[in-house]
Structures are given as C-alpha cells and as structure tokens.
XYZ file of N, CA, C and O in Angstrom:
588
model
N 3.179 2.754 -2.379
C 2.516 1.460 -2.384
C 3.464 0.330 -2.647
O 4.360 0.513 -3.534
N 3.318 -0.624 -1.794
C 4.227 -1.742 -1.827
C 3.994 -2.531 -3.186
O 2.910 -2.904 -3.336
N 4.947 -2.672 -3.970
C 4.745 -3.320 -5.292
C 4.604 -4.815 -5.219
O 4.228 -5.521 -6.126
N 4.765 -5.329 -3.944
C 4.598 -6.770 -3.742
C 3.143 -7.066 -3.384
O 2.715 -8.282 -3.535
N 2.377 -6.093 -2.934
C 0.980 -6.323 -2.620
C 0.188 -6.500 -3.852
O 0.328 -5.941 -5.000
N -1.030 -7.315 -3.736
C -1.967 -7.469 -4.802
C -3.088 -6.604 -4.473
O -3.695 -6.692 -3.422
N -3.598 -5.765 -5.499
C -4.665 -4.872 -5.307
C -5.892 -5.658 -5.796
O -5.852 -6.124 -6.783
N -6.946 -5.593 -5.095
C -8.222 -6.153 -5.499
C -9.087 -5.225 -6.181
O -9.241 -4.124 -5.815
N -9.766 -5.718 -7.242
C -10.617 -4.832 -8.176
C -12.037 -5.487 -8.215
O -12.106 -6.708 -8.259
N -13.030 -4.678 -8.209
C -14.319 -5.106 -8.354
C -15.291 -4.042 -8.963
O -14.984 -2.878 -8.708
N -16.198 -4.476 -9.827
C -17.160 -3.427 -10.404
C -18.431 -4.250 -10.771
O -18.432 -5.489 -10.825
N -19.427 -3.420 -11.128
C -20.567 -3.988 -11.819
C -20.453 -3.520 -13.251
O -19.503 -2.972 -13.676
N -21.587 -3.729 -13.992
C -21.635 -3.408 -15.437
C -21.382 -1.814 -15.520
O -20.661 -1.515 -16.575
N -21.847 -1.055 -14.734
C -21.667 0.374 -14.917
C -20.284 0.838 -14.630
O -19.840 1.847 -15.132
N -19.570 0.093 -13.863
C -18.141 0.394 -13.495
C -17.123 -0.433 -14.382
O -15.932 -0.203 -14.274
N -17.660 -1.328 -15.255
C -16.727 -2.113 -16.027
C -15.638 -1.358 -16.855
O -14.546 -1.777 -16.766
N -16.114 -0.460 -17.579
C -15.172 0.364 -18.378
C -14.010 1.052 -17.530
O -12.977 1.044 -18.002
N -14.504 1.672 -16.522
C -13.590 2.188 -15.555
C -12.639 1.242 -15.014
O -11.403 1.398 -14.849
N -13.050 -0.014 -14.637
C -12.324 -0.971 -14.080
C -11.227 -1.371 -15.026
O -10.088 -1.598 -14.651
N -11.512 -1.513 -16.297
C -10.556 -1.832 -17.308
C -9.502 -0.677 -17.397
O -8.380 -0.889 -17.657
N -10.006 0.551 -17.267
C -9.052 1.745 -17.205
C -8.055 1.599 -16.144
O -6.858 1.791 -16.138
N -8.677 1.273 -14.932
C -7.909 1.082 -13.683
C -6.843 0.002 -13.833
O -5.637 0.200 -13.423
N -7.098 -1.096 -14.466
C -6.175 -2.209 -14.676
C -5.033 -1.631 -15.637
O -3.893 -1.924 -15.165
N -5.257 -0.906 -16.559
C -4.245 -0.198 -17.376
C -3.438 0.626 -16.531
O -2.147 0.636 -16.662
N -3.968 1.396 -15.809
C -3.242 2.373 -14.780
C -2.310 1.562 -13.855
O -1.123 1.909 -13.656
N -2.864 0.531 -13.324
C -2.030 -0.287 -12.339
C -0.891 -1.067 -13.134
O 0.321 -1.103 -12.632
N -1.129 -1.537 -14.431
C -0.097 -2.174 -15.129
C 1.059 -1.124 -15.387
O 2.249 -1.496 -15.349
N 0.693 0.099 -15.766
C 1.643 1.171 -15.992
C 2.508 1.424 -14.844
O 3.733 1.754 -14.936
N 1.852 1.367 -13.625
C 2.634 1.625 -12.316
C 3.368 0.325 -11.859
O 4.052 0.423 -10.899
N 3.181 -0.733 -12.579
C 3.918 -1.998 -12.147
C 3.272 -2.620 -10.919
O 3.953 -3.277 -10.280
N 2.035 -2.398 -10.619
C 1.328 -2.856 -9.492
C 0.473 -4.134 -9.897
O -0.344 -4.103 -10.859
N 0.508 -5.137 -9.072
C -0.287 -6.367 -9.284
C -1.731 -6.190 -8.838
O -1.997 -5.511 -7.947
N -2.688 -6.918 -9.479
C -4.025 -6.802 -9.107
C -4.743 -8.146 -9.349
O -4.250 -8.902 -10.165
N -5.809 -8.319 -8.701
C -6.756 -9.477 -8.795
C -8.037 -8.890 -9.142
O -8.586 -8.052 -8.401
N -8.622 -9.275 -10.311
C -9.913 -8.801 -10.705
C -10.957 -9.722 -10.202
O -11.049 -11.000 -10.645
N -11.946 -9.294 -9.409
C -13.025 -10.025 -8.894
C -14.292 -9.909 -9.709
O -15.379 -10.487 -9.384
N -14.220 -9.231 -10.906
C -15.282 -9.136 -11.808
C -16.023 -7.842 -11.600
O -15.762 -7.096 -10.669
N -16.999 -7.649 -12.441
C -17.587 -8.297 -13.421
C -16.593 -8.209 -14.720
O -15.629 -7.457 -14.670
N -16.852 -8.995 -15.675
C -15.986 -9.150 -16.851
C -16.546 -8.702 -18.135
O -16.045 -8.935 -19.174
N -17.678 -7.943 -17.996
C -18.256 -7.314 -19.247
C -19.154 -6.338 -18.754
O -19.340 -6.023 -17.622
N -19.820 -5.438 -19.724
C -20.700 -4.513 -19.332
C -22.102 -5.024 -19.393
O -23.147 -4.113 -19.487
N -22.252 -6.361 -19.335
C -23.626 -6.897 -19.267
C -24.263 -6.680 -17.961
O -23.579 -6.682 -16.900
N -25.536 -6.353 -17.852
C -26.175 -6.018 -16.581
C -25.929 -7.090 -15.497
O -26.029 -8.251 -15.789
N -25.598 -6.717 -14.371
C -25.287 -7.586 -13.203
C -25.530 -6.844 -11.852
O -25.812 -5.723 -11.838
N -25.397 -7.555 -10.794
C -25.652 -7.072 -9.454
C -24.325 -6.805 -8.724
O -23.566 -7.701 -8.451
N -24.038 -5.584 -8.331
C -22.771 -5.249 -7.606
C -22.532 -6.073 -6.344
O -21.312 -6.378 -6.120
N -23.419 -6.522 -5.590
C -23.005 -7.306 -4.489
C -22.271 -8.615 -4.775
O -21.421 -9.184 -4.041
N -22.600 -9.118 -5.953
C -21.920 -10.429 -6.497
C -20.438 -10.211 -6.566
O -19.694 -11.208 -6.484
N -19.957 -9.037 -6.719
C -18.484 -8.692 -6.898
C -17.992 -7.968 -5.613
O -16.873 -8.058 -5.383
N -18.726 -7.228 -4.938
C -18.212 -6.471 -3.774
C -17.920 -7.471 -2.628
O -16.895 -7.309 -1.962
N -18.752 -8.494 -2.494
C -18.582 -9.355 -1.234
C -17.195 -10.256 -1.426
O -16.468 -10.353 -0.501
N -16.993 -10.771 -2.543
C -15.691 -11.463 -2.774
C -14.415 -10.580 -2.610
O -13.498 -11.108 -1.924
N -14.544 -9.310 -3.012
C -13.489 -8.358 -2.767
C -13.328 -8.141 -1.310
O -12.170 -8.191 -0.803
N -14.369 -7.897 -0.661
C -14.350 -7.574 0.747
C -13.775 -8.798 1.559
O -12.915 -8.662 2.404
N -14.191 -9.980 1.252
C -13.719 -11.116 1.952
C -12.141 -11.319 1.701
O -11.357 -11.636 2.643
N -11.727 -11.045 0.485
C -10.382 -11.236 0.174
C -9.458 -10.088 0.886
O -8.415 -10.421 1.285
N -9.983 -8.916 1.112
C -9.357 -7.891 1.988
C -9.294 -8.369 3.404
O -8.195 -8.432 3.990
N -10.403 -8.810 3.941
C -10.496 -9.261 5.337
C -9.625 -10.510 5.595
O -8.979 -10.588 6.624
N -9.304 -11.388 4.615
C -8.572 -12.569 4.735
C -7.035 -12.236 4.488
O -6.270 -13.124 4.645
N -6.734 -11.013 3.984
C -5.434 -10.704 3.749
C -4.804 -11.169 2.394
O -3.697 -11.108 2.128
N -5.759 -11.585 1.543
C -5.324 -12.010 0.221
C -4.904 -10.870 -0.723
O -4.153 -11.101 -1.671
N -5.606 -9.775 -0.635
C -5.353 -8.562 -1.460
C -5.535 -7.418 -0.542
O -6.074 -7.332 0.587
N -4.802 -6.311 -0.899
C -4.761 -5.028 -0.109
C -4.026 -3.994 -0.971
O -3.001 -4.204 -1.403
N -4.588 -2.897 -1.094
C -6.042 -2.478 -0.876
C -6.960 -2.874 -1.850
O -6.449 -3.693 -2.821
N -8.130 -2.315 -1.964
C -9.135 -2.650 -2.988
C -9.495 -1.369 -3.679
O -9.441 -0.235 -3.115
N -9.910 -1.496 -4.952
C -10.507 -0.499 -5.777
C -11.759 -1.011 -6.328
O -11.735 -1.990 -7.021
N -12.869 -0.418 -6.034
C -14.214 -0.882 -6.428
C -14.852 0.261 -7.183
O -14.700 1.538 -6.914
N -15.847 0.003 -8.180
C -16.527 0.957 -8.792
C -17.848 0.462 -9.326
O -18.028 -0.740 -9.618
N -18.848 1.453 -9.319
C -20.119 1.129 -9.937
C -20.541 2.507 -10.416
O -19.822 3.506 -10.384
N -21.826 2.665 -10.929
C -22.169 3.881 -11.557
C -22.075 5.128 -10.710
O -21.305 6.070 -10.986
N -22.758 5.064 -9.422
C -22.587 6.207 -8.506
C -21.440 5.988 -7.447
O -21.082 6.832 -6.742
N -21.141 4.691 -7.288
C -20.216 4.176 -6.248
C -20.970 3.850 -4.994
O -20.362 3.223 -4.137
N -22.117 4.260 -4.820
C -22.929 4.036 -3.704
C -23.235 2.519 -3.465
O -23.044 2.121 -2.275
N -23.686 1.797 -4.407
C -23.981 0.500 -4.190
C -22.789 -0.365 -3.711
O -22.877 -1.103 -2.748
N -21.616 -0.168 -4.388
C -20.454 -0.866 -3.935
C -19.963 -0.427 -2.517
O -19.774 -1.260 -1.695
N -20.106 0.896 -2.214
C -19.683 1.369 -0.833
C -20.601 0.835 0.150
O -20.090 0.295 1.165
N -21.860 0.774 0.044
C -22.825 0.250 0.988
C -22.619 -1.106 1.140
O -22.414 -1.700 2.300
N -22.473 -1.951 0.114
C -22.194 -3.415 0.277
C -20.904 -3.725 0.969
O -20.831 -4.515 1.928
N -19.840 -3.171 0.446
C -18.535 -3.336 1.033
C -18.550 -3.143 2.465
O -17.902 -3.874 3.281
N -19.093 -1.904 2.976
C -19.030 -1.529 4.416
C -19.910 -2.476 5.234
O -19.916 -2.184 6.454
N -20.657 -3.279 4.806
C -21.349 -4.351 5.599
C -20.343 -5.217 6.213
O -20.611 -5.917 7.258
N -19.164 -5.342 5.690
C -18.134 -6.345 6.372
C -17.384 -5.602 7.376
O -16.973 -4.452 7.332
N -17.301 -6.344 8.518
C -16.652 -5.765 9.707
C -15.214 -5.148 9.501
O -14.908 -4.164 10.085
N -14.412 -5.874 8.684
C -13.119 -5.466 8.474
C -12.809 -4.566 7.343
O -11.742 -4.199 6.893
N -13.946 -3.964 6.851
C -13.800 -3.052 5.639
C -14.063 -1.623 6.035
O -14.944 -1.347 6.670
N -13.275 -0.787 5.419
C -13.475 0.658 5.457
C -13.459 1.119 4.072
O -12.319 1.635 3.636
N -14.462 1.021 3.339
C -14.635 1.484 1.913
C -15.047 2.923 1.953
O -15.896 3.417 2.661
N -14.380 3.689 1.057
C -14.640 5.086 1.082
C -14.959 5.638 -0.399
O -14.077 5.256 -1.331
N -16.109 6.112 -0.642
C -16.585 6.719 -1.800
C -15.771 7.954 -2.091
O -15.991 8.864 -1.310
N -15.014 8.238 -3.196
C -14.129 9.249 -3.358
C -14.327 9.843 -4.730
O -14.331 9.064 -5.684
N -14.372 11.231 -4.872
C -14.458 11.801 -6.142
C -13.433 12.948 -6.266
O -13.573 13.631 -7.254
N -12.435 13.026 -5.387
C -11.434 14.044 -5.582
C -10.195 13.531 -4.884
O -10.259 12.742 -3.879
N -8.978 14.006 -5.384
C -7.807 13.671 -4.697
C -7.706 13.954 -3.231
O -7.157 13.191 -2.417
N -8.239 15.001 -2.900
C -8.206 15.558 -1.552
C -9.007 14.624 -0.549
O -8.523 14.234 0.534
N -10.055 14.114 -1.119
C -10.789 13.175 -0.271
C -10.015 11.877 -0.173
O -9.969 11.156 0.922
N -9.408 11.474 -1.261
C -8.549 10.230 -1.234
C -7.541 10.348 -0.204
O -7.275 9.407 0.610
N -6.935 11.501 -0.096
C -5.814 11.663 0.964
C -6.343 11.625 2.204
O -5.782 10.866 3.062
N -7.439 12.253 2.486
C -8.020 12.318 3.929
C -8.497 10.868 4.309
O -8.405 10.520 5.529
N -9.150 10.245 3.461
C -9.716 8.886 3.902
C -8.536 7.869 4.124
O -8.721 7.112 4.985
N -7.442 8.015 3.513
C -6.357 7.198 3.954
C -5.558 7.718 5.159
O -5.392 6.938 6.087
N -5.476 9.003 5.313
C -4.663 9.601 6.317
C -5.432 9.375 7.648
O -4.877 9.058 8.782
N -6.717 9.698 7.746
C -7.513 9.581 8.936
C -8.352 8.411 9.256
O -8.590 8.077 10.412
N -8.815 7.815 8.173
C -9.764 6.646 8.291
C -9.071 5.351 7.910
O -9.743 4.270 8.085
N -7.920 5.327 7.484
C -7.230 4.072 7.153
C -8.055 3.198 6.221
O -8.218 1.993 6.276
N -8.683 3.891 5.119
C -9.561 3.236 4.266
C -8.911 2.140 3.509
O -7.654 2.352 3.098
N -9.414 0.949 3.351
C -8.810 -0.178 2.690
C -9.362 -0.417 1.371
O -8.936 -1.294 0.706
N -10.477 0.260 1.023
C -11.014 0.154 -0.432
C -11.431 1.473 -0.864
O -12.058 2.181 -0.104
N -10.862 1.843 -2.007
C -11.231 3.069 -2.743
C -12.459 2.729 -3.565
O -12.394 1.837 -4.330
N -13.574 3.511 -3.437
C -14.756 3.303 -4.212
C -14.892 4.523 -5.267
O -14.766 5.719 -4.786
N -14.847 4.237 -6.541
C -14.976 5.284 -7.535
C -16.370 5.379 -8.159
O -16.969 4.326 -8.472
N -16.947 6.623 -8.326
C -18.203 6.791 -8.971
C -17.995 6.760 -10.481
O -17.871 7.929 -11.050
N -18.012 5.675 -11.222
C -17.719 5.620 -12.579
C -18.330 6.563 -13.559
O -17.729 7.035 -14.475
N -19.613 6.773 -13.334
C -20.479 7.588 -14.239
C -20.161 9.153 -14.010
O -20.707 9.963 -14.654
N -19.388 9.459 -12.907
C -19.326 10.888 -12.480
C -17.852 11.462 -12.482
O -17.757 12.544 -12.109
N -16.873 10.587 -12.721
C -15.571 11.214 -12.814
C -14.886 10.732 -14.109
O -15.295 9.755 -14.747
N -14.004 11.481 -14.633
C -13.123 11.238 -15.810
C -12.037 10.319 -15.535
O -11.674 10.054 -14.332
N -11.447 9.769 -16.624
C -10.120 8.865 -16.468
C -9.107 9.652 -15.780
O -8.464 9.157 -14.897
N -8.939 10.861 -16.169
C -7.899 11.753 -15.559
C -8.154 12.065 -14.062
O -7.227 11.991 -13.362
N -9.387 12.317 -13.742
C -9.819 12.424 -12.286
C -9.482 11.063 -11.522
O -8.957 11.132 -10.415
N -9.814 10.028 -12.151
C -9.658 8.722 -11.453
C -8.095 8.459 -11.215
O -7.742 7.975 -10.192
N -7.346 8.766 -12.282
C -5.781 8.463 -12.095
C -5.264 9.439 -10.948
O -4.538 8.968 -10.148
N -5.660 10.699 -10.742
C -5.214 11.579 -9.721
C -5.718 11.000 -8.410
O -5.043 11.038 -7.400
N -6.974 10.573 -8.285
C -7.516 10.007 -7.051
C -6.751 8.742 -6.675
O -6.399 8.608 -5.537
N -6.463 7.859 -7.601
C -5.681 6.540 -7.327
C -4.295 6.903 -6.901
O -3.735 6.367 -5.981
N -3.655 8.018 -7.593
C -2.377 8.333 -7.166
C -2.269 8.781 -5.664
O -1.411 8.305 -5.015
N -3.266 9.450 -5.247
C -3.252 9.967 -3.821
C -3.667 8.837 -2.947
O -2.965 8.762 -1.959
N -4.681 8.110 -3.201
C -5.003 6.959 -2.414
C -3.805 5.988 -2.185
O -3.603 5.581 -1.006
N -3.199 5.614 -3.313
C -2.093 4.661 -3.126
C -0.941 5.120 -2.597
O -0.062 4.392 -2.126
N -0.675 6.451 -2.411
C 0.542 6.980 -1.977
C 0.427 7.618 -0.494
O 1.435 7.933 -0.003
N -0.764 7.608 -0.007
C -1.006 8.184 1.325
C -0.960 7.139 2.412
O -1.739 6.082 2.218
N -0.148 7.342 3.408
C -0.172 6.379 4.495
C -1.164 6.810 5.621
O -1.286 8.006 5.798
N -1.582 5.832 6.353
C -2.384 6.140 7.574
C -1.655 6.820 8.657
O -0.478 6.453 8.840
N -2.184 7.923 9.198
C -1.447 8.839 10.149
C -1.352 8.034 11.536
O -0.417 8.412 12.254
N -2.298 7.218 11.904
C -2.262 6.612 13.157
C -2.613 7.546 14.228
O -3.502 8.407 14.121
N -2.003 7.469 15.374
C -2.274 8.430 16.444
C -3.782 8.402 16.977
O -4.273 7.408 17.163
N -4.148 9.530 17.173
C -5.530 9.637 17.648
C -6.638 8.942 16.840
O -7.729 8.648 17.255
N -6.342 8.711 15.563
C -7.352 8.004 14.617
C -7.476 6.595 14.997
O -8.518 5.915 14.564
N -6.406 5.993 15.558
C -6.441 4.525 15.851
C -7.687 4.116 16.725
O -8.430 3.224 16.475
N -7.826 4.864 17.789
C -8.977 4.558 18.799
C -10.289 4.765 18.059
O -11.221 3.994 18.410
N -10.416 5.702 17.175
C -11.599 5.957 16.506
C -11.942 4.775 15.515
O -13.077 4.325 15.470
N -11.018 4.307 14.830
C -11.228 3.130 13.818
C -11.465 1.830 14.660
O -12.255 1.139 14.213
N -10.890 1.878 15.813
C -11.169 0.666 16.669
C -12.626 0.563 17.118
O -13.095 -0.507 17.467
N -13.384 1.688 17.144
C -14.660 1.681 17.586
C -15.665 1.426 16.421
O -16.978 1.433 16.704
N -15.148 1.341 15.239
C -16.060 1.093 13.984
C -16.783 -0.195 14.055
O -18.048 -0.271 13.856
N -16.114 -1.343 14.165
C -16.874 -2.596 14.176
C -17.990 -2.770 15.085
O -17.810 -2.375 16.274
N -19.090 -3.240 14.653
C -20.255 -3.441 15.597
C -19.880 -4.605 16.552
O -19.250 -5.614 16.190
N -20.215 -4.432 17.806
C -19.795 -5.453 18.811
C -21.038 -6.366 19.180
O -22.114 -6.116 19.048
C-alpha cells in the first residue's frame, strides 16, 4: 500500500467502534486516512456516510476505502450504486485477497457485528497488500458499469 495515499473510512452507528479500531490499525501502519463519519454510536443512516466516501473514491480524493456497518450489507449495497465503485463485503483474508486480485475492489466493507478485531486486522492486511492481477479480469471489470 502506497503510504502517500489517503484511505477513506465510513461507518454507521453499528460500525462506529470497528471504525475507531480501523483508525488505530492504520495509524500503527503509518497510513493516512480521512474519516467520512459517523462520529459516534448514536443511531444514524449508513447512506449518509457511504455516498460521500464513494464520491471521494470516484473523484480520486481517497483510495482505497474501508466501510463498515453491522452486517456490511447496507454499506455494500449503497456504495455499489456508484458507477466507479467496486465495494466488496469481506469476512475472511482469503476473500480480501481474491476481491483485490480479480475484482480490483476499491472499497473493503467489513461486517462489524460478525468479525473480531483480530479478524479485521488480517482482512485489512490482505486487502491493502494485494495488487490487482489485471489480464483477463480487466475486460470483465470494464463491463460492470451500467451503460
């Protein structure tokens, strides 16, 4: 992972505690980040934070992104409404590896209520260290945006 890049973060209330843990993880790795909220565990709506993260990725302001909510589904569904986003809901390091390698995922989505801090660390290690393979996968990715 290029230490010059800014990683975008977003969560709802259910993912807030994990987002704070992710911030500590990134600080320990010396990686910069921008937090798009939420900023507490008060009840809120995940789209309010998913959309600004997605727009920042699409505009090139941050890359990659890490998002989290209780199940990860709400964030993933919302993020993937954006044409330039390939958000992947991941619960194991193996899936993190494959979604970067084959899908060039640009946002990692974590299911905050279903994985431990240790599991999240391993998933982020894999996601942030795996490069897109390219090759035959490029034409597949090029077909994703709706025309």
